[in-house]
Amino acid sequence: MTLAIPDSLRATARTLASTPIAALFARDPSRVERLTFEWEGFRVDLAKERITPEALAELCAHAGGAGLGRWIAALFAGEKVNVSEARPALHPALRDPSTTPLSVDGADLRRDIRVSRERIGAIADAIRRGDRCGATGKPIRHLVHMGIGGSDLGPRLVVDALSPGTPVEGPGVSFVANVDPVALDRALAPLDPASTAFVVASKSFSTQETLVNANAALAWLAAALPPSADTHAHLIAATARPQAAAEFGVPADAILPFHESVGGRFSLWSSVGVTIAAALGNRVHAELLAGAHAMDRHFATAPFAANLPVVLALAGLWNASALGYRQRIVVPYAEALAHLPTYLQQLSLESNGKRVTRDGSPVEGRTAPALWGGIGTDGQHAFFQWLHQGTDVAPVEFVVPAVPVRGDARRHALLVANALAQSQALALGRTSDDVAADLARRGAPVDASSVAARACPGDRPSTTILTPRLDARTLGSLLALYEHRTFVEGVLWGINPFDQFGVELGKMLADPIAAALAGDGELAAGADASTRALVAHVHAMMNSGSEP
Ligand code: F6P
């Protein structure tokens, strides 16, 4: 097997691969109890996974032997766990209320974090009170959060998840990530420039999409405001490059720095979260961080066999590296978690979509499976057919708030019932005999093709994560749960889950192509014939005067 999965479990994996999940229930009456893990109202049910309590226990022991405990301690101690960039991963520190100094690069990081939290809170309060004004003196009533990847997905998910349905105090908020002009233009169309501010969220303050959008926003403001208006007064920057933000023209008192060692996909806990505090209020923002911190303490202290991030990671590793399932489908049964699958895509695939280990050697076996998904019940009318009767088996993770986020408990119960039914149907399926009997009962043809088309093989694994509710604290804990699950998987695959060098090549190749499309430059001599032909075609179309 691999570092993640011990050789001692090789035979077990082969046996379980051909053992129906239904049989696992039949042979162990205590299966549910032994594969259910609870913490502060969270319930993780692994009983419908193709795993046994014994295999999970052996994986826990293996994780210990692989040094997982030392890596967890190093993460919380601010050690350089991001080995390729020689940096710590400081997202847990951002939500830790502790006042004990945490020395990073010789400075007490906790003081900087406290100052940052105070500045975020002050800006958020001022906007919510209508005290923060634009260049013409009008109070800011709308925030446009401009960022991409981790500078967008976390705040977007949190604001969408926790925004009450009814209009309440606080600014309106829009999120713009894509460089496609449709994204920004659509967001700006209904807005009043005089009362609109922009959060430029960019750790590097060099991401092309975000800077192009920020300049377009400034142009939008300049076109609408009086010539004397200082359009930069409408900017707030959240970045690890405050000097770059200052050079861009962001006023000094509107630059909210955060530490270089906070990873982009973990930055919602940093000053990138100023939009969360402005949109939802500082109390909710504090609850979110408190929930994440509570999960941090659980992760740092609970024995592996009772540690939600650890058992979720081990079940994921078992599916991906022992059983060979190369997809992971996340289905939140909550409209409020509509952005969770996309958020987890970046978290998991940018962290663990890697092919070399921490020391640069090729990984043994496979690492992160493809991750995608969508909300329930909508997915039942989109991709669940594939899940139930397709030729590929893909483990599903159901994320289900046990009580209503908001609204009618009866309709919420229908939502939960669908989630539990889908998990049951995936596991147990529907035999040909049952289908034939049902067809006969209904007086319908019972020929082989009619039966075969309706039978569901079942035996398809899933995990159900029940959250106690879906308020700020619970959401904070849920996101931290997935952060730490991802970290554990990375450690056990032997990779560095904190860098993302794979994203650089495409960005680098885009520049000469953009120049060629704009007629400002030539493609490199070595550019492949396909790209060269495509560029020529698009350039011709763009210059043919064809209607948009
Ligand atoms: O996708 C690459 C990446 O660097 C992500 O890790 C990051 O969240 C995103 O781009 C945006 O980067 P920045 O916050 O520096 O603009």
Coordinates of C-alpha atoms and ligand atoms in Angstrom, one line a residue:
M1 CA 0.0 0.0 0.0
T2 CA 1.1 3.6 0.5
L3 CA 2.3 5.7 3.5
A4 CA -1.4 6.5 3.9
I5 CA -2.6 2.8 4.0
P6 CA -0.5 0.1 5.6
D7 CA 0.4 -3.1 3.8
S8 CA -1.3 -5.0 6.7
L9 CA -4.7 -3.7 5.4
R10 CA -4.1 -4.7 1.8
A11 CA -6.0 -8.0 2.1
T12 CA -8.7 -6.3 4.1
A13 CA -9.2 -3.8 1.3
R14 CA -9.5 -6.6 -1.3
T15 CA -12.0 -8.4 0.8
L16 CA -14.1 -5.4 1.6
A17 CA -14.1 -4.4 -2.1
S18 CA -16.2 -7.4 -2.8
T19 CA -18.3 -7.4 0.4
P20 CA -21.7 -5.8 0.1
I21 CA -22.2 -2.9 2.5
A22 CA -25.5 -4.6 3.5
A23 CA -23.5 -7.7 4.6
L24 CA -21.3 -5.5 6.8
F25 CA -24.4 -4.4 8.7
A26 CA -25.7 -8.0 9.0
R27 CA -22.5 -9.3 10.5
D28 CA -22.0 -6.6 13.1
P29 CA -25.1 -5.4 15.0
S30 CA -23.0 -2.8 16.7
R31 CA -21.7 -1.4 13.4
V32 CA -23.6 1.9 13.6
E33 CA -22.5 2.6 17.1
R34 CA -18.8 1.7 16.4
L35 CA -18.7 3.9 13.2
T36 CA -20.6 6.9 14.5
F37 CA -18.6 9.8 15.9
E38 CA -20.0 12.7 17.8
W39 CA -18.7 16.1 19.0
E40 CA -20.8 19.1 20.2
G41 CA -23.9 18.0 18.4
F42 CA -22.1 17.0 15.2
R43 CA -22.6 13.4 14.2
V44 CA -20.4 11.7 11.6
D45 CA -21.9 8.4 10.4
L46 CA -19.4 6.2 8.6
A47 CA -21.5 3.1 8.9
K48 CA -22.5 3.1 5.2
E49 CA -18.9 3.3 4.1
R50 CA -17.1 0.2 2.8
I51 CA -15.0 0.0 6.0
T52 CA -15.1 -1.9 9.3
P53 CA -14.4 -0.6 12.8
E54 CA -11.4 -2.9 12.9
A55 CA -9.9 -1.4 9.7
L56 CA -10.6 2.1 10.9
A57 CA -8.9 1.3 14.2
E58 CA -5.9 0.0 12.3
L59 CA -5.8 3.1 10.2
C60 CA -5.8 5.2 13.4
A61 CA -2.9 3.2 14.7
H62 CA -1.1 3.6 11.4
A63 CA -1.7 7.3 11.4
G64 CA -0.1 7.5 14.8
G65 CA 2.9 5.5 13.6
A66 CA 3.2 7.8 10.6
G67 CA 3.7 10.8 13.0
L68 CA 0.3 12.4 12.6
G69 CA 0.4 13.5 16.2
R70 CA 3.6 15.4 15.7
W71 CA 2.3 17.1 12.6
I72 CA -0.9 18.2 14.5
A73 CA 1.2 19.6 17.3
A74 CA 3.5 21.4 14.8
L75 CA 0.5 22.9 13.1
F76 CA -0.7 24.5 16.3
A77 CA 2.7 25.4 17.5
G78 CA 3.2 27.6 14.4
E79 CA 6.0 25.4 13.1
K80 CA 7.0 25.5 9.4
V81 CA 4.5 22.7 8.3
N82 CA 4.4 24.3 4.8
V83 CA 7.8 22.8 4.0
S84 CA 8.2 23.9 0.4
E85 CA 7.8 27.6 1.4
A86 CA 9.4 27.2 4.8
R87 CA 6.4 28.8 6.5
P88 CA 3.9 27.9 9.2
A89 CA 0.2 27.6 8.4
L90 CA -1.3 30.2 10.7
H91 CA -5.1 29.9 10.1
P92 CA -5.7 28.2 13.5
A93 CA -3.9 31.1 15.2
L94 CA -6.3 33.6 13.5
R95 CA -9.3 32.2 15.5
D96 CA -7.4 31.5 18.8
P97 CA -8.4 33.9 21.5
S98 CA -5.3 33.0 23.6
T99 CA -3.1 35.8 24.7
T100 CA 0.0 33.7 25.2
P101 CA 2.6 35.0 22.7
L102 CA 3.0 33.0 19.5
S103 CA 6.4 34.0 18.1
V104 CA 6.7 33.9 14.3
D105 CA 9.7 35.4 12.7
G106 CA 10.6 36.9 16.0
A107 CA 7.4 38.8 16.5
D108 CA 4.4 38.1 18.6
L109 CA 1.8 37.1 16.0
R110 CA -1.1 37.2 18.5
R111 CA -0.7 40.9 19.0
D112 CA -0.9 41.5 15.3
I113 CA -3.9 39.3 15.1
R114 CA -5.6 41.2 17.9
V115 CA -4.9 44.5 16.2
S116 CA -6.2 43.2 12.9
R117 CA -9.4 41.9 14.5
E118 CA -9.9 45.3 16.1
R119 CA -9.5 47.1 12.8
I120 CA -11.8 44.7 11.0
G121 CA -14.4 45.3 13.7
A122 CA -14.1 49.0 13.5
I123 CA -14.5 49.2 9.8
A124 CA -17.4 46.8 9.9
D125 CA -19.1 48.7 12.6
A126 CA -18.6 52.0 10.8
I127 CA -20.1 50.7 7.6
R128 CA -23.0 49.1 9.5
R129 CA -23.7 52.4 11.3
G130 CA -23.5 54.3 8.1
D131 CA -20.5 56.2 9.3
R132 CA -18.1 55.2 6.6
C133 CA -18.7 57.5 3.6
G134 CA -17.5 57.6 0.0
A135 CA -15.7 60.4 -1.8
T136 CA -18.9 62.5 -2.0
G137 CA -19.8 62.2 1.6
K138 CA -22.6 59.6 1.0
P139 CA -22.6 56.7 3.5
I140 CA -21.5 53.4 2.1
R141 CA -24.5 51.1 1.6
H142 CA -23.0 48.4 -0.6
L143 CA -19.8 46.4 -0.6
V144 CA -18.4 44.7 -3.6
H145 CA -15.9 42.0 -2.5
M146 CA -13.4 41.4 -5.2
G147 CA -11.1 38.4 -4.9
I148 CA -10.8 35.0 -6.3
G149 CA -10.0 31.5 -5.0
G150 CA -9.5 31.6 -1.3
S151 CA -9.9 35.3 -1.3
D152 CA -13.5 34.8 -2.5
L153 CA -14.8 31.3 -1.8
G154 CA -14.7 31.5 2.0
P155 CA -16.3 34.9 2.5
R156 CA -18.8 34.1 -0.3
L157 CA -19.9 30.9 1.3
V158 CA -20.1 32.3 4.8
V159 CA -22.0 35.5 3.8
D160 CA -24.4 33.4 1.7
A161 CA -24.9 30.8 4.4
L162 CA -25.5 33.2 7.3
S163 CA -27.3 36.0 5.6
P164 CA -30.8 36.1 7.0
G165 CA -33.5 35.9 4.3
T166 CA -35.0 39.2 5.4
P167 CA -33.3 42.5 4.7
V168 CA -31.6 43.7 7.9
E169 CA -29.2 46.4 8.9
G170 CA -25.8 46.3 7.2
P171 CA -24.6 46.9 3.7
G172 CA -25.6 44.9 0.7
V173 CA -22.8 42.7 -0.5
S174 CA -21.8 41.4 -3.9
F175 CA -18.9 39.1 -4.8
V176 CA -16.9 39.4 -7.9
A177 CA -14.2 36.9 -8.8
N178 CA -13.9 36.3 -12.5
V179 CA -12.1 38.6 -14.9
D180 CA -15.0 38.1 -17.3
P181 CA -16.4 41.6 -17.6
V182 CA -19.9 40.1 -17.1
A183 CA -19.0 39.4 -13.5
L184 CA -18.2 42.9 -12.4
D185 CA -20.6 44.6 -14.8
R186 CA -23.5 42.5 -13.6
A187 CA -22.6 43.4 -9.9
L188 CA -22.2 47.1 -10.6
A189 CA -25.3 47.6 -12.7
P190 CA -27.8 48.1 -9.9
L191 CA -25.4 50.0 -7.6
D192 CA -24.9 53.7 -6.8
P193 CA -21.2 54.5 -7.2
A194 CA -21.3 57.2 -4.5
S195 CA -22.4 54.7 -1.8
T196 CA -20.5 51.6 -3.0
A197 CA -17.1 50.5 -1.6
F198 CA -14.8 47.7 -2.8
V199 CA -13.0 45.2 -0.7
V200 CA -9.9 44.2 -2.8
A201 CA -9.1 40.8 -1.2
S202 CA -5.8 39.5 -2.5
K203 CA -3.1 37.9 -0.4
S204 CA -0.4 38.6 -3.1
F205 CA -2.0 41.8 -4.4
S206 CA -0.9 40.6 -7.8
T207 CA -3.6 38.3 -9.0
Q208 CA -4.6 39.4 -12.5
E209 CA -8.3 38.9 -12.1
T210 CA -8.6 40.9 -8.9
L211 CA -6.4 43.8 -10.0
V212 CA -8.1 44.1 -13.4
N213 CA -11.5 44.2 -11.6
A214 CA -10.2 46.7 -9.1
N215 CA -9.0 49.1 -11.9
A216 CA -12.4 48.6 -13.7
A217 CA -14.2 49.5 -10.5
L218 CA -12.1 52.6 -10.1
A219 CA -13.0 53.6 -13.7
W220 CA -16.6 53.0 -12.9
L221 CA -16.4 55.3 -9.9
A222 CA -14.5 57.9 -11.9
A223 CA -17.0 57.9 -14.6
A224 CA -19.8 58.6 -12.2
L225 CA -18.3 60.7 -9.4
P226 CA -17.3 64.4 -9.7
P227 CA -13.8 64.9 -11.2
S228 CA -12.5 66.0 -7.8
A229 CA -13.7 62.9 -6.1
D230 CA -11.0 60.6 -4.7
T231 CA -12.2 57.3 -6.0
H232 CA -9.5 55.4 -4.0
A233 CA -11.5 56.4 -0.9
H234 CA -13.9 53.7 -1.9
L235 CA -11.3 50.9 -1.6
I236 CA -10.5 48.6 1.3
A237 CA -7.7 46.1 0.9
A238 CA -7.1 42.8 2.7
T239 CA -3.7 41.5 1.7
A240 CA -0.3 40.1 2.8
R241 CA 1.3 42.8 0.6
P242 CA 0.3 46.1 2.2
Q243 CA 3.0 47.9 0.3
A244 CA 1.5 46.8 -3.0
A245 CA -1.9 47.9 -1.8
A246 CA -0.5 51.3 -0.9
E247 CA 1.2 51.7 -4.3
F248 CA -2.2 50.8 -5.8
G249 CA -3.6 53.8 -4.0
V250 CA -5.5 52.2 -1.2
P251 CA -5.6 54.7 1.7
A252 CA -3.4 53.5 4.6
D253 CA -6.2 53.3 7.1
A254 CA -8.1 51.0 4.7
I255 CA -5.3 48.5 4.2
L256 CA -5.9 45.4 6.4
P257 CA -2.7 43.3 6.3
F258 CA -2.5 39.6 7.2
H259 CA 0.5 37.4 7.7
E260 CA 2.2 35.8 4.7
S261 CA 1.9 32.4 6.4
V262 CA -1.9 32.4 6.2
G263 CA -2.7 30.3 3.1
G264 CA -5.0 31.8 0.5
R265 CA -7.6 29.0 0.9
F266 CA -7.5 29.5 4.6
S267 CA -7.7 33.3 4.6
L268 CA -11.4 33.8 5.4
W269 CA -10.3 33.9 9.0
S270 CA -8.0 36.8 8.3
S271 CA -8.8 40.4 7.3
V272 CA -10.2 38.9 4.0
G273 CA -13.1 38.3 6.3
V274 CA -13.8 42.0 6.8
T275 CA -16.7 41.5 4.3
I276 CA -18.2 38.8 6.6
A277 CA -18.0 41.2 9.6
A278 CA -19.5 44.1 7.6
A279 CA -22.3 42.0 6.1
L280 CA -23.2 40.0 9.2
G281 CA -21.9 42.0 12.2
N282 CA -19.0 41.5 14.5
R283 CA -21.0 39.3 16.9
V284 CA -21.7 36.7 14.1
H285 CA -18.1 37.1 12.8
A286 CA -16.8 36.3 16.4
E287 CA -19.1 33.3 16.6
L288 CA -17.8 31.9 13.3
L289 CA -14.2 32.2 14.6
A290 CA -15.2 30.7 18.0
G291 CA -16.8 27.7 16.3
A292 CA -13.6 27.1 14.2
H293 CA -11.5 27.4 17.4
A294 CA -13.6 24.9 19.2
M295 CA -13.0 22.4 16.4
D296 CA -9.3 23.3 16.5
R297 CA -9.2 22.3 20.2
H298 CA -11.1 19.1 19.5
F299 CA -8.7 18.2 16.6
A300 CA -5.6 19.1 18.7
T301 CA -6.7 17.1 21.8
A302 CA -9.1 14.2 20.9
P303 CA -7.8 10.7 20.6
F304 CA -7.6 9.8 16.9
A305 CA -10.4 7.2 17.3
A306 CA -12.8 9.9 18.6
N307 CA -11.4 12.8 16.5
L308 CA -13.8 13.9 13.8
P309 CA -11.3 15.4 11.3
V310 CA -9.1 12.3 11.7
V311 CA -11.8 9.7 11.2
L312 CA -13.2 11.6 8.3
A313 CA -9.8 11.8 6.8
L314 CA -9.1 8.1 7.3
A315 CA -12.4 7.2 5.7
G316 CA -11.5 9.4 2.8
L317 CA -8.1 7.9 2.4
W318 CA -9.5 4.4 2.6
N319 CA -11.9 5.2 -0.2
A320 CA -9.3 7.0 -2.4
S321 CA -6.2 5.0 -1.7
A322 CA -7.3 1.5 -0.5
L323 CA -10.5 1.0 -2.4
G324 CA -9.5 3.1 -5.4
Y325 CA -12.6 5.4 -5.6
R326 CA -11.3 8.4 -7.6
Q327 CA -14.1 10.8 -6.9
R328 CA -15.6 12.3 -3.8
I329 CA -19.1 13.8 -4.1
V330 CA -20.2 16.4 -1.6
V331 CA -23.9 17.0 -1.3
P332 CA -25.0 19.5 1.4
Y333 CA -28.7 19.2 2.0
A334 CA -29.0 22.9 2.8
E335 CA -29.6 25.8 0.5
A336 CA -27.4 27.9 2.8
L337 CA -24.5 25.6 1.9
A338 CA -24.8 26.0 -1.8
H339 CA -21.2 27.2 -2.1
L340 CA -19.8 24.4 0.1
P341 CA -18.9 22.0 -2.8
T342 CA -17.0 24.7 -4.6
Y343 CA -15.3 25.9 -1.4
L344 CA -14.2 22.3 -0.7
Q345 CA -13.0 21.8 -4.2
Q346 CA -10.3 24.5 -3.7
L347 CA -9.6 23.3 -0.1
S348 CA -9.1 19.7 -1.1
L349 CA -7.8 19.9 -4.6
E350 CA -5.5 22.8 -4.2
S351 CA -4.2 21.3 -1.0
N352 CA -3.9 17.7 -2.0
G353 CA -4.0 17.6 -5.8
K354 CA -0.3 16.7 -5.8
R355 CA 2.0 14.0 -7.3
V356 CA 5.2 14.5 -5.3
T357 CA 5.9 14.1 -1.6
R358 CA 7.3 16.6 0.7
D359 CA 10.8 15.6 -0.2
G360 CA 10.1 15.8 -4.0
S361 CA 9.9 12.1 -4.7
P362 CA 6.9 10.7 -6.6
V363 CA 4.0 9.7 -4.3
E364 CA 3.2 6.1 -3.9
G365 CA -0.3 5.4 -5.3
R366 CA -2.9 8.1 -5.8
T367 CA -3.6 11.3 -3.8
A368 CA -6.7 13.5 -3.8
P369 CA -9.7 12.2 -5.7
A370 CA -11.7 14.6 -7.8
L371 CA -14.2 16.5 -5.7
W372 CA -17.4 17.8 -6.9
G373 CA -21.0 18.0 -5.9
G374 CA -24.1 20.1 -5.5
I375 CA -26.9 20.8 -3.0
G376 CA -29.7 18.4 -2.2
T377 CA -32.5 18.0 -3.0
D378 CA -31.6 19.6 -6.4
G379 CA -28.9 17.0 -7.1
Q380 CA -31.6 14.3 -7.0
H381 CA -32.9 15.9 -10.2
A382 CA -29.5 16.3 -11.8
F383 CA -26.7 13.8 -11.1
F384 CA -28.2 11.3 -8.7
Q385 CA -29.2 9.0 -11.6
W386 CA -25.5 8.6 -12.3
L387 CA -24.8 8.0 -8.6
H388 CA -27.5 5.2 -8.4
Q389 CA -27.2 3.4 -11.8
G390 CA -24.0 4.6 -13.4
T391 CA -21.1 2.3 -14.1
D392 CA -18.8 4.3 -11.7
V393 CA -19.1 4.1 -8.0
A394 CA -18.3 7.4 -6.2
P395 CA -18.5 7.8 -2.4
V396 CA -20.9 10.6 -1.4
E397 CA -20.6 12.9 1.7
F398 CA -24.0 14.2 2.8
V399 CA -23.9 17.3 5.0
V400 CA -27.2 17.8 6.7
P401 CA -28.2 20.4 9.3
A402 CA -30.4 18.4 11.8
V403 CA -32.6 21.4 12.5
P404 CA -33.9 24.1 10.2
V405 CA -31.5 26.8 9.3
R406 CA -34.5 29.1 9.1
G407 CA -38.1 28.5 8.4
D408 CA -40.7 25.7 8.5
A409 CA -39.7 22.6 10.4
R410 CA -42.1 20.4 8.3
R411 CA -40.4 21.3 5.0
H412 CA -37.0 21.0 6.7
A413 CA -38.0 17.5 7.7
L414 CA -38.7 16.6 4.1
L415 CA -35.2 17.9 3.2
V416 CA -33.6 15.7 5.8
A417 CA -35.8 12.7 4.8
N418 CA -34.5 13.0 1.3
A419 CA -30.9 13.1 2.4
L420 CA -31.3 10.0 4.6
A421 CA -33.3 8.2 1.9
Q422 CA -30.6 8.8 -0.7
S423 CA -27.9 7.5 1.5
Q424 CA -30.0 4.4 2.2
A425 CA -30.8 3.9 -1.5
L426 CA -27.1 4.2 -2.4
A427 CA -26.2 1.6 0.2
L428 CA -28.9 -0.9 -0.2
G429 CA -30.3 -0.3 -3.7
R430 CA -33.3 -2.2 -5.0
T431 CA -33.0 -5.8 -6.2
S432 CA -34.4 -7.1 -9.5
D433 CA -36.8 -9.3 -7.5
D434 CA -38.3 -6.3 -5.7
V435 CA -38.6 -4.4 -9.0
A436 CA -40.3 -7.4 -10.7
A437 CA -42.7 -7.8 -7.8
D438 CA -43.6 -4.1 -7.9
L439 CA -44.1 -4.1 -11.7
A440 CA -46.3 -7.2 -11.3
R441 CA -48.3 -5.5 -8.5
R442 CA -48.9 -2.6 -10.8
G443 CA -49.9 -4.8 -13.8
A444 CA -46.9 -3.5 -15.7
P445 CA -44.7 -5.7 -18.1
V446 CA -42.2 -7.7 -16.1
D447 CA -39.8 -8.4 -19.0
A448 CA -36.0 -8.5 -18.3
S449 CA -35.3 -5.1 -19.8
S450 CA -38.0 -3.4 -17.7
V451 CA -36.6 -5.0 -14.6
A452 CA -33.0 -4.3 -15.4
A453 CA -33.7 -0.6 -16.2
R454 CA -35.2 -0.1 -12.8
A455 CA -33.0 -2.2 -10.5
C456 CA -30.5 -0.2 -8.4
P457 CA -27.3 -2.1 -7.5
G458 CA -26.8 -0.2 -4.3
D459 CA -23.7 -1.1 -2.4
R460 CA -22.5 2.5 -3.0
P461 CA -20.8 4.0 0.0
S462 CA -21.6 7.3 1.7
T463 CA -20.9 9.3 4.8
T464 CA -23.5 11.4 6.6
I465 CA -22.4 14.4 8.5
L466 CA -25.2 15.8 10.6
T467 CA -24.6 19.3 12.0
P468 CA -26.6 20.3 15.1
R469 CA -27.8 23.4 13.3
L470 CA -26.3 25.9 10.9
D471 CA -25.5 29.1 12.7
A472 CA -22.2 30.9 12.7
R473 CA -20.6 28.8 15.4
T474 CA -21.6 25.6 13.7
L475 CA -20.4 26.8 10.3
G476 CA -17.1 27.8 11.7
S477 CA -16.7 24.3 13.2
L478 CA -17.7 22.6 10.0
L479 CA -15.2 24.6 7.9
A480 CA -12.4 23.9 10.4
L481 CA -13.4 20.2 10.4
Y482 CA -12.8 20.1 6.6
E483 CA -9.6 22.1 6.9
H484 CA -8.2 19.7 9.4
R485 CA -9.5 16.6 7.4
T486 CA -7.6 17.9 4.4
F487 CA -4.5 18.5 6.4
V488 CA -4.6 14.9 7.8
E489 CA -5.0 13.5 4.3
G490 CA -2.0 15.5 3.1
V491 CA 0.2 14.4 6.0
L492 CA -0.7 10.7 5.4
W493 CA -0.2 11.0 1.7
G494 CA 3.2 12.4 2.5
I495 CA 2.5 15.6 0.5
N496 CA 2.6 19.3 1.5
P497 CA -1.1 20.5 1.6
F498 CA -0.1 24.1 2.0
D499 CA 1.5 25.1 -1.3
Q500 CA 0.0 25.4 -4.8
F501 CA 2.7 25.7 -7.4
G502 CA 0.6 23.9 -10.0
V503 CA -1.5 27.0 -10.5
E504 CA 1.5 29.1 -11.7
L505 CA 2.1 27.6 -15.2
G506 CA -1.3 28.5 -16.6
K507 CA -1.1 32.0 -15.3
M508 CA 2.4 32.4 -16.9
L509 CA 1.3 31.1 -20.3
A510 CA -1.8 33.4 -20.3
D511 CA 0.2 36.6 -20.5
P512 CA 1.7 36.2 -24.0
I513 CA -1.6 34.9 -25.3
A514 CA -3.4 37.9 -23.9
A515 CA -0.9 40.1 -25.6
A516 CA -1.3 38.3 -28.9
L517 CA -5.1 38.6 -28.7
A518 CA -4.8 42.3 -28.0
G519 CA -2.4 42.6 -30.9
D520 CA 0.3 43.8 -28.5
G521 CA 2.7 40.9 -28.9
E522 CA 3.6 37.6 -30.5
L523 CA 3.3 34.1 -29.1
A524 CA 6.6 32.4 -28.1
A525 CA 8.3 30.7 -31.0
G526 CA 7.7 27.4 -29.3
A527 CA 4.0 27.9 -28.9
D528 CA 2.1 24.8 -30.1
A529 CA 0.2 24.8 -33.4
S530 CA -3.2 24.4 -31.7
T531 CA -2.8 27.4 -29.5
R532 CA -1.3 29.4 -32.3
A533 CA -4.3 28.6 -34.6
L534 CA -6.8 29.3 -31.8
V535 CA -5.3 32.6 -31.0
A536 CA -5.3 33.6 -34.6
H537 CA -9.0 32.6 -34.9
V538 CA -10.1 34.5 -31.8
H539 CA -8.1 37.5 -32.8
A540 CA -9.7 37.5 -36.2
M541 CA -13.2 37.1 -34.6
M542 CA -12.5 39.9 -32.2
N543 CA -11.4 42.2 -35.0
S544 CA -14.0 41.2 -37.5
G545 CA -16.5 43.6 -35.9
S546 CA -18.8 40.6 -35.3
E547 CA -21.7 41.5 -33.0
P548 CA -21.1 40.4 -29.3
Ligands
F6P1 O1 -5.4 29.7 -7.2 C1 -4.1 30.1 -6.8 C2 -4.3 31.2 -5.7 O2 -3.0 31.6 -5.3 C3 -5.1 30.6 -4.5 O3 -4.3 29.8 -3.7 C4 -5.5 31.9 -3.9 O4 -6.6 31.7 -3.0 C5 -6.0 32.7 -5.2 O5 -5.0 32.3 -6.2 C6 -6.0 34.2 -5.1 O6 -4.7 34.6 -4.7 P1 -4.6 36.1 -4.0 O7 -5.4 36.0 -2.7 O8 -3.1 36.3 -3.8 O9 -5.2 37.0 -5.0

